[in-house]
Structure formats: C-alpha cells, structure tokens
Short mmCIF file of C-alpha atoms in Angstrom, two decimals:
data_model
loop_
_atom_site.label_atom_id
_atom_site.label_comp_id
_atom_site.label_asym_id
_atom_site.label_seq_id
_atom_site.Cartn_x
_atom_site.Cartn_y
_atom_site.Cartn_z
CA MET A 9 41.80 -11.49 -7.49
CA ILE A 10 39.89 -8.80 -8.52
CA ASP A 11 41.52 -7.83 -11.90
CA VAL A 12 40.77 -11.02 -13.50
CA PHE A 13 37.37 -9.66 -13.64
CA PHE A 14 38.36 -6.94 -16.16
CA GLN A 15 40.44 -9.46 -18.29
CA TYR A 16 37.89 -11.41 -19.48
CA ASP A 17 34.91 -9.97 -20.70
CA PHE A 18 32.44 -12.58 -19.63
CA LEU A 19 33.47 -11.76 -15.96
CA ARG A 20 33.01 -8.07 -16.75
CA ASN A 21 29.89 -8.26 -17.78
CA ALA A 22 28.66 -10.75 -14.93
CA LEU A 23 30.26 -7.98 -12.61
CA ILE A 24 28.25 -5.19 -14.26
CA ALA A 25 25.01 -7.30 -14.47
CA GLY A 26 25.71 -8.14 -10.92
CA VAL A 27 25.97 -4.67 -9.45
CA LEU A 28 22.83 -3.63 -11.35
CA ILE A 29 20.40 -6.62 -10.26
CA GLY A 30 21.96 -6.14 -6.78
CA LEU A 31 20.43 -2.75 -6.95
CA ILE A 32 17.35 -2.81 -8.92
CA ALA A 33 16.24 -6.30 -7.44
CA PRO A 34 15.96 -5.37 -3.89
CA MET A 35 14.59 -1.99 -4.33
CA LEU A 36 11.84 -3.09 -6.22
CA GLY A 37 11.51 -5.86 -3.47
CA VAL A 38 10.92 -3.03 -0.81
CA PHE A 39 7.27 -2.34 -2.22
CA LEU A 40 6.59 -6.49 -2.77
CA VAL A 41 7.65 -7.05 0.92
CA VAL A 42 5.33 -4.38 2.08
CA LYS A 43 2.54 -5.07 -0.12
CA ARG A 44 2.70 -8.45 1.28
CA MET A 45 3.36 -9.92 -2.01
CA SER A 46 7.01 -11.43 -1.35
CA LEU A 47 5.78 -14.59 -2.87
CA VAL A 48 4.64 -13.18 -6.32
CA ALA A 49 8.65 -13.16 -7.18
CA ASP A 50 8.85 -16.67 -6.63
CA ALA A 51 5.43 -17.26 -9.33
CA LEU A 52 7.02 -15.04 -11.72
CA SER A 53 10.23 -16.47 -11.67
CA HIS A 54 8.67 -19.92 -12.49
CA ILE A 55 6.59 -18.54 -15.05
CA THR A 56 9.94 -17.42 -16.39
CA LEU A 57 10.97 -20.81 -16.89
CA THR A 58 7.91 -21.83 -18.62
CA GLY A 59 8.99 -19.15 -21.43
CA ILE A 60 12.58 -20.18 -21.68
CA ALA A 61 11.64 -23.80 -21.76
CA PHE A 62 8.90 -22.82 -24.59
CA HIS A 63 11.47 -21.13 -26.31
CA LEU A 64 14.32 -23.89 -26.19
CA LEU A 65 11.19 -26.28 -27.46
CA LEU A 66 10.60 -23.78 -30.34
CA ALA A 67 14.34 -23.68 -31.03
CA ASN A 68 14.30 -27.61 -31.70
CA PHE A 69 11.89 -27.10 -34.90
CA PHE A 70 12.62 -23.87 -35.95
CA ALA A 71 16.01 -22.67 -36.36
CA ILE A 72 15.38 -19.28 -36.34
CA PHE A 73 14.41 -19.30 -32.48
CA SER A 74 18.14 -20.45 -31.71
CA LEU A 75 19.59 -16.99 -32.74
CA TYR A 76 17.38 -15.42 -30.02
CA ASP A 77 18.04 -15.65 -26.28
CA PRO A 78 15.39 -17.61 -24.44
CA ILE A 79 15.17 -15.14 -21.78
CA TYR A 80 13.29 -12.93 -24.04
CA MET A 81 10.52 -15.40 -24.30
CA GLY A 82 10.82 -15.47 -20.65
CA MET A 83 10.00 -12.00 -19.97
CA VAL A 84 7.00 -12.52 -22.09
CA PHE A 85 5.67 -15.07 -20.10
CA ALA A 86 6.50 -13.59 -17.06
CA VAL A 87 4.70 -10.27 -18.09
CA ILE A 88 1.64 -12.39 -19.02
CA GLY A 89 1.89 -14.28 -15.69
CA SER A 90 2.26 -11.07 -13.79
CA LEU A 91 -1.08 -9.88 -15.58
CA PHE A 92 -2.67 -13.06 -14.91
CA ILE A 93 -1.91 -12.64 -11.11
CA ASN A 94 -3.05 -8.96 -10.95
CA GLN A 95 -6.56 -10.20 -12.46
CA LEU A 96 -6.65 -13.32 -10.13
CA ARG A 97 -5.86 -11.04 -6.83
CA THR A 98 -8.77 -9.01 -7.89
CA VAL A 99 -11.40 -12.31 -8.61
CA TYR A 100 -10.09 -13.73 -5.28
CA GLY A 101 -10.56 -10.42 -3.17
CA HIS A 102 -10.27 -11.72 0.27
CA PHE A 103 -7.65 -14.75 -0.83
CA LYS A 104 -5.59 -12.35 -2.76
CA GLU A 105 -2.38 -15.22 -2.09
CA LEU A 106 -4.35 -17.97 -3.79
CA ALA A 107 -2.97 -16.37 -7.17
CA ILE A 108 0.23 -17.18 -6.17
CA PRO A 109 0.16 -20.79 -6.13
CA ILE A 110 -2.08 -21.10 -9.35
CA ILE A 111 0.42 -19.29 -11.32
CA LEU A 112 3.22 -20.93 -9.76
CA SER A 113 1.91 -24.73 -10.28
CA ALA A 114 0.72 -23.68 -14.10
CA GLY A 115 3.92 -22.38 -14.82
CA VAL A 116 6.08 -25.34 -13.21
CA GLY A 117 3.46 -27.68 -14.94
CA LEU A 118 3.94 -26.09 -18.45
CA ALA A 119 7.57 -25.88 -18.28
CA VAL A 120 7.73 -29.64 -17.49
CA ILE A 121 6.31 -30.48 -20.45
CA PHE A 122 7.95 -28.31 -22.86
CA ILE A 123 11.32 -29.20 -21.18
CA SER A 124 10.21 -32.99 -21.87
CA LEU A 125 9.23 -32.67 -25.37
CA ALA A 126 12.63 -30.70 -26.06
CA ASP A 127 15.40 -32.92 -24.99
CA GLY A 128 14.92 -32.76 -21.47
CA PHE A 129 17.46 -31.47 -19.09
CA ASN A 130 20.83 -29.86 -20.50
CA THR A 131 23.40 -27.65 -19.02
CA ASP A 132 21.80 -24.58 -20.40
CA LEU A 133 18.71 -25.49 -18.46
CA TYR A 134 20.83 -25.95 -15.60
CA SER A 135 22.31 -22.37 -15.67
CA TYR A 136 18.99 -20.99 -15.79
CA LEU A 137 18.05 -22.88 -12.64
CA PHE A 138 20.85 -21.94 -10.55
CA GLY A 139 22.74 -18.95 -12.07
CA SER A 140 25.86 -18.67 -13.69
CA VAL A 141 28.98 -16.50 -13.78
CA ALA A 142 29.83 -17.23 -17.39
CA ALA A 143 26.01 -17.11 -18.91
CA VAL A 144 26.17 -13.20 -19.08
CA GLY A 145 26.63 -12.41 -22.77
CA ASN A 146 27.02 -9.06 -24.34
CA ASN A 147 23.15 -9.13 -25.40
CA ASP A 148 22.05 -10.08 -21.77
CA LEU A 149 24.15 -7.25 -20.62
CA MET A 150 22.69 -4.78 -22.72
CA THR A 151 19.35 -6.01 -22.08
CA ILE A 152 19.78 -5.90 -18.36
CA ILE A 153 21.38 -2.30 -18.50
CA ILE A 154 17.88 -0.99 -20.19
CA ILE A 155 15.61 -2.71 -17.43
CA ALA A 156 17.86 -1.33 -14.72
CA ALA A 157 17.80 2.25 -16.37
CA ILE A 158 13.83 1.70 -16.92
CA VAL A 159 13.35 0.53 -13.41
CA LEU A 160 15.26 3.04 -11.70
CA VAL A 161 13.78 6.05 -13.42
CA LEU A 162 10.21 4.81 -13.05
CA LEU A 163 11.12 4.24 -9.10
CA PHE A 164 12.10 7.81 -9.09
CA VAL A 165 9.12 9.10 -10.80
CA PHE A 166 6.52 6.84 -9.14
CA TYR A 167 7.95 6.68 -5.57
CA LYS A 168 5.49 8.83 -3.81
CA GLU A 169 2.60 6.79 -5.54
CA TRP A 170 3.71 3.58 -5.00
CA PHE A 171 4.43 4.11 -1.16
CA PHE A 172 0.98 5.35 -0.73
CA LEU A 173 -0.89 2.71 -2.38
CA SER A 174 1.11 0.26 -0.63
CA PHE A 175 0.49 2.03 2.89
CA ASP A 176 -3.25 2.31 2.17
CA GLU A 177 -4.82 1.33 -0.89
CA GLU A 178 -8.23 2.90 -0.22
CA GLN A 179 -6.90 6.33 0.93
CA ALA A 180 -4.81 6.27 -2.06
CA ALA A 181 -7.91 5.79 -3.91
CA ILE A 182 -9.38 8.74 -2.21
CA SER A 183 -6.73 11.01 -3.02
CA GLY A 184 -7.28 10.49 -6.94
CA LEU A 185 -4.37 8.04 -7.75
CA LYS A 186 -5.01 5.97 -10.73
CA GLY A 187 -4.37 2.68 -8.39
CA LYS A 188 -5.02 0.02 -11.22
CA TRP A 189 -2.62 1.47 -13.71
CA LEU A 190 0.26 1.78 -10.86
CA GLU A 191 -0.14 -1.74 -9.80
CA LEU A 192 -0.34 -2.85 -13.45
CA LEU A 193 3.02 -1.21 -14.01
CA PHE A 194 4.63 -2.35 -10.71
CA SER A 195 3.87 -6.18 -11.71
CA ILE A 196 5.54 -5.61 -15.33
CA LEU A 197 8.19 -3.90 -13.87
CA VAL A 198 8.76 -7.09 -11.18
CA ALA A 199 8.53 -9.31 -13.99
CA LEU A 200 11.02 -7.83 -15.83
CA VAL A 201 13.31 -7.56 -13.10
CA ILE A 202 13.10 -11.10 -12.47
CA ALA A 203 13.95 -12.20 -15.81
CA ALA A 204 16.97 -9.87 -15.73
CA SER A 205 18.16 -11.36 -12.87
CA ILE A 206 17.90 -14.70 -13.69
CA ARG A 207 20.95 -14.96 -15.95
CA ILE A 208 22.82 -14.81 -12.48
CA VAL A 209 20.89 -15.59 -9.63
CA GLY A 210 18.95 -18.40 -11.45
CA ILE A 211 14.85 -19.19 -11.49
CA LEU A 212 14.94 -21.05 -8.08
CA LEU A 213 16.79 -18.39 -6.01
CA VAL A 214 15.73 -15.04 -8.01
CA SER A 215 12.80 -14.25 -5.51
CA ALA A 216 15.62 -14.27 -2.56
CA LEU A 217 17.37 -11.40 -4.02
CA MET A 218 13.87 -9.59 -3.92
CA THR A 219 13.00 -10.44 -0.43
CA LEU A 220 16.17 -11.15 1.86
CA PRO A 221 17.97 -7.96 1.64
CA VAL A 222 14.57 -6.28 2.55
CA ALA A 223 13.94 -8.21 5.29
CA SER A 224 17.38 -7.17 6.59
CA ALA A 225 17.18 -3.78 5.92
CA MET A 226 13.67 -3.64 7.92
CA GLN A 227 16.09 -4.16 11.11
CA TRP A 228 18.03 -1.23 10.12
CA ALA A 229 15.82 1.31 8.44
CA LYS A 230 14.31 4.22 10.67
CA SER A 231 12.37 5.46 7.54
CA PHE A 232 10.74 4.25 4.44
CA LYS A 233 13.32 6.01 2.34
CA GLN A 234 16.23 4.36 4.22
CA MET A 235 14.61 1.06 3.23
CA PHE A 236 15.64 1.47 -0.15
CA VAL A 237 19.41 2.50 0.93
CA TYR A 238 19.90 -0.47 3.05
CA ALA A 239 18.28 -2.94 0.68
CA ALA A 240 20.48 -1.91 -2.05
CA ILE A 241 23.85 -2.09 0.04
CA PHE A 242 22.80 -5.52 1.42
CA GLY A 243 21.68 -6.69 -2.19
CA GLN A 244 25.11 -5.38 -3.41
CA ILE A 245 27.25 -7.32 -0.95
CA SER A 246 25.42 -10.35 -1.38
CA VAL A 247 25.49 -10.29 -5.36
CA LEU A 248 29.27 -9.36 -5.39
CA SER A 249 30.15 -12.20 -3.18
CA GLY A 250 28.31 -14.47 -4.73
CA ILE A 251 29.76 -13.61 -8.32
CA PHE A 252 33.63 -13.63 -6.93
CA LEU A 253 33.23 -16.76 -4.77
CA GLY A 254 31.30 -18.49 -7.66
CA PHE A 255 33.98 -17.97 -10.13
CA HIS A 256 37.13 -18.31 -7.63
CA LEU A 257 35.50 -21.62 -6.17
CA ASP A 258 33.61 -22.64 -9.19
CA LEU A 259 30.20 -22.47 -7.44
CA ALA A 260 26.85 -21.41 -8.93
CA PRO A 261 26.63 -17.88 -7.96
CA GLY A 262 22.89 -18.24 -6.95
CA GLY A 263 23.76 -20.32 -4.11
CA VAL A 264 26.37 -17.95 -2.73
CA ILE A 265 24.53 -14.89 -3.01
CA VAL A 266 21.56 -16.63 -1.22
CA VAL A 267 23.69 -17.88 1.53
CA PHE A 268 25.49 -14.12 1.85
CA ALA A 269 21.90 -12.73 2.01
CA VAL A 270 20.94 -15.18 4.86
CA ILE A 271 23.93 -14.05 6.77
CA ILE A 272 23.51 -10.60 6.39
CA LEU A 273 19.62 -11.13 7.71
CA LEU A 274 21.21 -13.13 10.62
CA LEU A 275 23.73 -10.69 11.69
CA SER A 276 20.79 -7.91 11.57
CA LEU A 277 18.94 -9.96 13.58
CA LEU A 278 21.58 -10.36 16.19
CA LYS A 279 22.45 -7.01 15.97
CA ASN A 280 18.90 -5.73 17.07
CA LYS A 281 18.62 -8.43 19.70
CA ILE A 282 22.31 -6.88 21.42
CA VAL A 283 20.57 -3.58 21.09
CA LYS A 284 17.24 -4.49 22.80
CA VAL A 285 19.04 -6.07 25.54
CA SER A 286 21.81 -3.36 26.11
CA MET A 287 18.64 -0.89 26.31
CA ASN A 288 17.20 -2.99 28.97
CA ARG A 289 20.29 -3.16 30.90
CA ASN A 290 20.28 0.59 30.58
CA VAL A 291 16.98 0.91 31.95
CA GLN A 292 17.32 -1.31 34.68
CA ASN A 293 20.90 0.37 35.96
CA ARG A 294 18.86 3.46 36.17
CA MET B 6 -32.58 27.65 6.52
CA MET B 7 -29.27 28.19 4.83
CA ALA B 8 -28.29 29.56 1.73
CA LYS B 9 -27.63 26.71 -0.95
CA ALA B 10 -24.12 27.72 -1.53
CA SER B 11 -22.78 26.81 1.88
CA THR B 12 -24.36 23.10 1.35
CA ILE B 13 -21.23 21.18 1.13
CA VAL B 14 -22.63 17.38 0.95
CA GLU B 15 -25.75 17.32 -0.75
CA VAL B 16 -27.63 13.65 -0.91
CA ASN B 17 -30.90 13.35 -2.50
CA ASN B 18 -33.05 10.06 -2.52
CA LEU B 19 -30.09 8.25 -2.85
CA THR B 20 -30.52 4.09 -2.96
CA TYR B 21 -27.50 1.98 -2.97
CA GLN B 22 -28.07 -2.18 -2.78
CA TYR B 23 -25.60 -4.99 -2.45
CA THR B 24 -27.38 -7.66 -5.05
CA ASP B 25 -30.86 -7.75 -3.83
CA ARG B 26 -30.91 -6.14 -0.09
CA PRO B 27 -30.98 -2.57 -0.30
CA VAL B 28 -28.50 -0.88 2.48
CA LEU B 29 -29.72 2.91 1.68
CA GLN B 30 -32.97 3.48 0.74
CA ASN B 31 -34.21 7.22 -0.53
CA LEU B 32 -31.80 8.55 1.79
CA ASN B 33 -31.56 12.71 1.95
CA LEU B 34 -28.87 14.56 4.01
CA ASN B 35 -27.44 17.85 3.83
CA VAL B 36 -23.87 18.85 5.57
CA GLU B 37 -23.92 22.77 5.73
CA GLU B 38 -20.60 24.13 5.86
CA GLY B 39 -19.02 24.62 9.54
CA ALA B 40 -21.37 21.90 10.90
CA PHE B 41 -19.51 19.28 13.23
CA LEU B 42 -22.44 16.33 12.03
CA GLY B 43 -22.32 13.05 14.18
CA LEU B 44 -24.08 10.16 12.26
CA VAL B 45 -25.02 7.45 14.42
CA GLY B 46 -27.22 4.18 13.69
CA PRO B 47 -26.83 0.84 14.43
CA ASN B 48 -24.66 -2.24 12.87
CA GLY B 49 -25.74 -2.76 9.55
CA SER B 50 -27.33 0.39 9.05
CA GLY B 51 -25.29 1.52 6.08
CA LYS B 52 -23.16 4.40 7.99
CA SER B 53 -20.02 2.66 5.98
CA THR B 54 -21.85 2.49 2.71
CA LEU B 55 -22.86 6.10 3.10
CA ILE B 56 -19.61 7.59 3.42
CA LYS B 57 -18.40 5.34 0.73
CA CYS B 58 -20.87 6.84 -1.66
CA ILE B 59 -19.80 10.49 -0.51
CA LEU B 60 -16.37 9.62 -1.12
CA GLY B 61 -17.23 8.40 -4.55
CA LEU B 62 -15.75 4.73 -4.17
CA ILE B 63 -18.76 3.12 -5.01
CA LYS B 64 -21.56 4.31 -7.21
CA PRO B 65 -25.04 4.21 -5.68
CA GLN B 66 -28.13 2.71 -7.92
CA ALA B 67 -30.59 5.58 -7.99
CA GLY B 68 -30.53 9.10 -6.22
CA LYS B 69 -28.27 12.27 -6.56
CA LEU B 70 -25.02 13.06 -4.36
CA SER B 71 -23.16 16.10 -4.98
CA LEU B 72 -20.12 17.77 -3.21
CA PHE B 73 -19.40 21.37 -3.27
CA GLY B 74 -22.17 21.54 -5.71
CA SER B 75 -20.84 19.13 -8.39
CA GLU B 76 -21.96 15.68 -8.91
CA VAL B 77 -19.64 13.22 -6.80
CA HIS B 78 -18.52 11.38 -9.94
CA ARG B 79 -17.14 14.50 -11.80
CA PHE B 80 -15.45 16.06 -8.76
CA ASP B 81 -11.97 16.38 -8.86
CA ASP B 82 -10.91 18.76 -6.13
CA TRP B 83 -10.48 15.76 -3.87
CA SER B 84 -7.79 17.84 -1.97
CA LYS B 85 -10.86 19.48 -0.58
CA VAL B 86 -11.90 16.27 1.55
CA GLY B 87 -10.33 14.66 4.21
CA TYR B 88 -10.89 11.23 5.42
CA VAL B 89 -10.01 9.01 8.31
CA SER B 90 -11.25 5.76 8.53
CA GLN B 91 -11.21 2.89 11.30
CA ARG B 92 -7.81 2.74 12.68
CA ALA B 93 -7.84 -1.33 13.06
CA ASN B 94 -8.06 -2.57 9.59
CA ARG B 95 -6.09 0.11 7.84
CA PHE B 96 -2.42 -0.41 7.97
CA ASN B 97 -0.25 -2.84 8.46
CA ALA B 98 1.48 -1.56 11.84
CA GLY B 99 5.24 -2.91 11.14
CA PHE B 100 5.12 -0.66 8.21
CA PRO B 101 8.67 0.86 7.89
CA ALA B 102 7.51 4.45 7.63
CA THR B 103 8.05 7.33 9.93
CA VAL B 104 5.40 9.59 11.16
CA PHE B 105 6.29 12.18 8.53
CA GLU B 106 6.29 10.16 5.91
CA VAL B 107 2.73 8.96 6.47
CA VAL B 108 1.64 12.39 6.83
CA SER B 109 3.47 13.87 3.70
CA MET B 110 1.09 11.00 1.83
CA GLY B 111 -1.59 13.54 2.35
CA LEU B 112 0.22 16.03 -0.25
CA PHE B 113 0.65 13.44 -3.11
CA GLY B 114 -2.95 13.37 -4.61
CA GLN B 115 -2.38 17.35 -4.55
CA LEU B 116 0.91 17.27 -5.70
CA GLY B 117 0.39 15.02 -8.80
CA LEU B 118 2.77 13.26 -11.18
CA PHE B 119 6.61 14.02 -11.34
CA ARG B 120 6.27 16.49 -8.79
CA PHE B 121 8.21 16.37 -5.52
CA MET B 122 8.08 17.41 -1.77
CA LYS B 123 9.44 20.89 -1.63
CA ARG B 124 10.53 22.92 1.52
CA ASN B 125 7.12 24.67 1.76
CA ASP B 126 5.73 21.00 1.54
CA ARG B 127 7.65 19.89 4.18
CA ASP B 128 6.55 23.02 6.08
CA LYS B 129 2.86 22.15 5.76
CA VAL B 130 3.85 18.52 6.86
CA MET B 131 5.31 19.94 10.17
CA GLN B 132 2.25 22.42 10.67
CA ALA B 133 -0.16 19.44 10.32
CA LEU B 134 1.72 17.80 12.96
CA LYS B 135 1.68 20.60 15.29
CA THR B 136 -2.08 21.07 14.98
CA VAL B 137 -2.88 17.40 16.58
CA GLU B 138 0.53 18.03 19.04
CA MET B 139 2.42 15.24 17.26
CA ASP B 140 5.26 17.28 16.04
CA ALA B 141 7.60 15.78 18.74
CA TYR B 142 7.17 12.60 16.79
CA ALA B 143 7.90 13.05 13.18
CA LYS B 144 11.07 11.20 12.95
CA GLN B 145 9.06 8.04 14.89
CA PRO B 146 8.14 4.87 13.06
CA ILE B 147 4.35 4.80 12.57
CA GLY B 148 4.00 1.56 13.91
CA LYS B 149 5.82 2.40 17.40
CA LEU B 150 3.12 4.76 18.35
CA SER B 151 -0.13 3.95 20.58
CA GLY B 152 -3.68 3.66 18.75
CA GLY B 153 -4.73 7.13 20.04
CA GLN B 154 -1.21 8.84 18.51
CA GLN B 155 -1.42 6.92 15.45
CA GLN B 156 -5.19 8.36 14.95
CA ARG B 157 -4.15 11.96 15.63
CA VAL B 158 -1.28 11.29 12.76
CA LEU B 159 -3.86 10.21 10.44
CA ILE B 160 -5.93 13.31 11.09
CA ALA B 161 -2.68 15.11 10.72
CA ARG B 162 -2.60 13.42 7.03
CA ALA B 163 -5.86 14.46 6.32
CA LEU B 164 -5.73 18.10 7.07
CA VAL B 165 -2.22 18.52 5.55
CA SER B 166 -3.83 19.61 2.15
CA ASN B 167 -6.29 21.79 4.01
CA PRO B 168 -9.38 20.28 3.37
CA THR B 169 -12.89 22.03 3.78
CA LEU B 170 -14.51 18.97 4.80
CA LEU B 171 -13.02 16.15 7.14
CA ILE B 172 -14.92 12.68 7.01
CA LEU B 173 -14.17 10.15 10.16
CA ASP B 174 -15.85 6.82 10.04
CA GLU B 175 -15.39 5.15 13.67
CA PRO B 176 -12.02 7.28 14.15
CA THR B 177 -12.31 6.03 18.11
CA VAL B 178 -12.68 2.17 17.66
CA GLY B 179 -9.94 0.68 19.58
CA ILE B 180 -9.00 3.48 21.61
CA ASP B 181 -8.85 4.08 25.27
CA ALA B 182 -11.43 6.46 27.01
CA THR B 183 -9.20 8.88 27.48
CA SER B 184 -7.32 9.27 24.23
CA ALA B 185 -10.78 9.29 22.84
CA ARG B 186 -11.94 12.39 24.71
CA ARG B 187 -8.49 13.99 23.61
CA PHE B 188 -9.30 13.13 19.91
CA TYR B 189 -12.84 14.43 20.13
CA GLU B 190 -11.61 17.85 21.88
CA LEU B 191 -9.23 18.30 19.15
CA LEU B 192 -12.05 17.90 16.34
CA ARG B 193 -14.14 20.27 18.18
CA LYS B 194 -11.32 22.89 18.10
CA LEU B 195 -10.64 22.25 14.70
CA ASN B 196 -14.45 23.07 13.90
CA GLN B 197 -14.49 26.02 15.90
CA ASP B 198 -11.19 27.54 15.30
CA GLN B 199 -10.64 26.72 11.80
CA GLY B 200 -14.49 26.41 10.61
CA LEU B 201 -13.81 22.77 9.19
CA THR B 202 -16.68 21.19 8.63
CA LEU B 203 -16.67 17.65 10.02
CA LEU B 204 -18.73 14.43 9.55
CA LEU B 205 -18.38 11.93 12.11
CA VAL B 206 -19.73 8.32 12.26
CA SER B 207 -19.72 6.75 15.75
CA HIS B 208 -20.79 3.94 17.76
CA ASP B 209 -19.65 5.82 20.79
CA VAL B 210 -22.92 8.13 20.88
CA GLY B 211 -22.69 8.98 24.80
CA THR B 212 -19.55 10.55 24.36
CA MET B 213 -19.86 11.90 20.55
CA THR B 214 -22.93 13.74 21.42
CA LYS B 215 -21.15 16.14 24.04
CA TYR B 216 -18.85 17.45 21.32
CA VAL B 217 -20.99 17.76 17.42
CA THR B 218 -23.46 20.40 16.98
CA ASN B 219 -25.66 18.34 14.89
CA VAL B 220 -26.93 14.71 14.67
CA ALA B 221 -28.14 12.40 12.04
CA CYS B 222 -29.68 8.99 12.82
CA LEU B 223 -29.54 6.31 9.99
CA ASN B 224 -31.07 3.15 9.67
CA LYS B 225 -31.34 2.84 5.64
CA SER B 226 -32.43 6.22 5.51
CA ILE B 227 -32.04 9.51 7.80
CA HIS B 228 -34.64 9.21 10.80
CA PHE B 229 -33.74 12.32 12.14
CA HIS B 230 -31.37 15.53 11.36
CA GLY B 231 -31.03 18.24 14.06
CA THR B 232 -28.79 19.76 17.06
CA ALA B 233 -27.24 17.49 19.41
CA HIS B 234 -29.24 19.42 22.05
CA GLU B 235 -32.70 18.16 20.25
CA PHE B 236 -31.37 14.47 20.02
CA GLU B 237 -30.36 14.30 23.50
CA THR B 238 -33.63 15.76 24.91
CA ASN B 239 -35.50 13.41 22.79
CA PRO B 240 -36.25 10.13 25.15
CA ASN B 241 -37.25 8.15 22.08
CA LEU B 242 -34.21 8.99 19.90
CA SER B 243 -31.53 8.74 22.28
CA SER B 244 -32.53 5.43 23.24
CA LEU B 245 -33.02 3.94 20.01
CA TYR B 246 -29.49 5.31 18.99
CA GLY B 247 -27.92 5.45 22.34
CA TYR B 248 -26.05 2.65 23.89
CA ASP B 249 -27.86 -0.70 23.33
CA VAL B 250 -28.70 -0.02 19.68
CA GLN B 251 -28.44 -3.80 18.34
CA HIS B 252 -31.37 -4.99 20.50
CA ILE B 253 -33.94 -2.46 19.00
CA ILE B 254 -33.43 -2.27 15.32
CA HIS B 255 -37.01 -3.96 14.99
CA GLU B 256 -38.61 -1.97 17.22
CA HIS B 257 -37.43 1.24 15.49
CA GLU B 258 -38.37 0.12 12.16
CA GLU B 259 -42.26 0.05 13.90
CA ILE B 260 -41.80 3.34 14.95
CA ALA B 261 -40.40 4.80 11.55
CA LYS B 262 -43.37 3.67 9.75
#
C-alpha cells in the first residue's frame, strides 16, 4: 500500500511535499494563532487564487506563460496581499481584523473576473481549489523544498523575537526589537507557505492546515516550545493520512487532511475533558 | 542637591500634545538614582503619556528628555530600564507559555539576534523568579496564575536583565488589597536592598505613599515633587491627589494658577 508511493514519481513528490508542508504550515500557524491572526491565512490563500487566475488568463494570450507554473504568480500576489494586510492593520489600529475581509473579498472579486475572462473553470483550477495528489511536479517539489528550508531556518533564528512580539508587542518594542521588520518578514513567510501548500491542500482549505493542528496542540502543550512539537506532529498525521487515503480512495486530499485535523482536534478536546473530570473525582474522593 | 551624575531621568520643559490638546505642558522632573518615586495624578493628567515619552515610545513636540545622561532617542542601552505596565490589557491570558518562558523574554533584547539562551541565562531567569518568590511556579502556564502572581512574574521579567531603573505603570490594577501590599513590599525591598531606582505610577495613593520615598504630583505638569512625608503632611496635596481625585481637578487648576 505504501510502496506504490515510491514506484511513481508523482506520488513520491506528493509524499515529500506533504511531509514538508505538514511541518512548516502548522509551525508558522502557532504564531498566527497566538497573534490572533488565524484568518489572515484565509485571506492570503484567496489572494493566491487571484494570482493563479491572473496567470491562467495571461497564458491564454501569451504562450510564454504556459511554460511557467501559475503558483509563482500566486506567490507574488500572496506576498503583495500580505503587505497590504500589514498596512491596513496599521491604518485601522483598533479594528485590525478588518484587513482580512477587505483583502479576501478584493482577492476573490478579482479572481472571479480573471476566471471569467479566461475560459472559466477547468480541471486545473479545480485542483488548485481542493488540492491534488497528482499535482506536485518536480518543479513544484523543488519550490516547496526551498520554501520549507527558508521557513525552518528563519523560525529557528527569529524564534525568540517572534515569540516576544506575539506575547507583548509594547514590551518587545521597549527592549529594542525592530517589530515592523519582523512583522513584515513573518507576513511574507506566511504568504510563501500558503502558496507552497496549495498544491496539496488546496486554496479553500490551506488555512485549516495552519490553524487546526495548533488548536489541537493547545490542548496538549505545557509550554510555548511544545506547541511547535505537537502542532508539527498533528500536521504530519493529517497530511499523510490525506495523501494516502486521497490516493487510494480517489478523494481530493485537502478534504481528507482537514477531516483528520478535525478528528484530532475532537480527540484532544475529549482527552482534556476526561482529564478534568477524573481530576475532579480525585479531589472529591479525598 | 545631588550631583548631576546620579540623575537617571531628566525631563526639561517637556510638552506633548495629541492633535491640539496638550497632555503635558512644560513639564520638569528629575529622578535620582536610588529613589523610589511615586507619580500621582488624576485620570487624564498625562501619567501614561509621560511614561511613554520616557520609554521613547512616543516623541514629545518640545522639551528635552534624557535617560542616564543621554538623549532618549539616542539612548540604546534599554536593558538598563525595566518596565511593567498595567496587567489588565497586556497579554492574552490563554497564551500557551510557561512562567519561565515569559521571564526569559526579558533577556531577548540583551541577547540580540542569532544568539540563544545559555545555561548562564537560564540561571538568571531562575534567580529573578526567586527574587519575586515565584521560582516554584517556573513550569506553570502563565494563564493559570492569579493576577498578583502574574504581576510578580512580570516584575521578574523586568528584573532579569538587571536594570538600574524600573518603571511601573499602575501595576496593582485588578489585584486584591493583600496581594497589592505584598507587591509594594517587594518593591520596597528591591529599592532598599538592591538600590534599584523605581518610578511607580499609581491610583492607589493611600497605600502607595506608605512605601515610596518621594512623591511627584502630575497634572499636565509637575505641581509638587518632594518626600512622601511632605506629601502626606501637606493637607492640600493629600486631599487633592488622594482618594477623590476626579472631582477636584478643576479646583486644582485654580490653585495651581
């Protein structure tokens, strides 16, 4: 059942890509969640769709675009979108979350126009929306490997700065941390991770991979460091199950990944409930 | 009175205004090394604005502000300054971090980029927790502690970089009276035993004046700066800046003229 993944290139690619995004998406997601920015992932995934649609439209007119993977245009749009979100969050100070619906709807609006101008929906677009086991080409895999390496190195280097900033922005500024640059760098990384994950998870569900494993990790972790370990483990379980079942049952992997992430979350909540009840019993029995 | 070299905070003719309304006007204030200064004033008197100016978070329109003898916007040795702000609005209580992790943040500014916590740094964190008697809670999640305990942890975070000056903005808001008293006693101990200079902003004038050595009264500018004893024995000041401050702001402006 598993060896088939090593016989075919495309399956091997999907597997390696899955392991990588199952690692980096939830780990970056830890910071997103504690900064209360979970929905930013959603806005950025939709703006990535705009980029992809724009590329597909251009490819209709200029043959040269067919040579390149639309995901690069998606990445460019996602990075630009993340810069806009950062800017809007500053402009709307007390209503920071307003940046998300603004970018999300602008992104979807434009995407719909681009899609109608190009030939409308096709199977290619379908795989971007819901992910696909067969979609990870060699170039895609290379891009994902490079992005994963960048993300892992930067997470390691800036761990303490991002930790401080997400816990207490004011205090971090007083200790001399350059908050603005660190925020910007973080937003760009989020945009890149989303663009990298889309091949497997799909645009509509990519934000789930950044937030659900983190929500589960919160039920287990006893420190901030442990959050990353649990989020990565839960991310791996979800992504690998998604790829295996997606292939064997011919399902879109994005859906399976999210369903597994939800099951893990429910089990985590249940475990905490059981622990609490048994602790109360112990107290009562004394 | 004291030599200039021991003046830690020096504010001269400072003016700060949001749009057209001046919050601080021609304000002068010196904080000497080793002082435990209580800053009191009614709501809207500019206490938090003054603190933000001192911390270099906002830039005043006029006047001079020096920290340790250098102009605040050129000052870069922020590990000398510890800051503890109001507990209530500062962090998300569910934040998944341990007490130890929170206190370590106090060292991040000093460590700088590309450097990580070493054994020596971990010892510093435990030492700071011991000072505030919270070392037994090092592995607990910060959100599980009481308000008073959280505030002690944040003091530990401010102390871990071994500062000379500790600034506290309304640190006892939302903390019960017993914990607040214990908290003030800790501050007094830090001031007397370790020679830490303290600048404390508080509403709780009655309790605070029992612990501080000096008091400064603020309402747009400093109207009084003297010893705690002088403040308490001056019937005008203690009634004006005492318990019922909000109702007599206007009256005070009359007197100030």
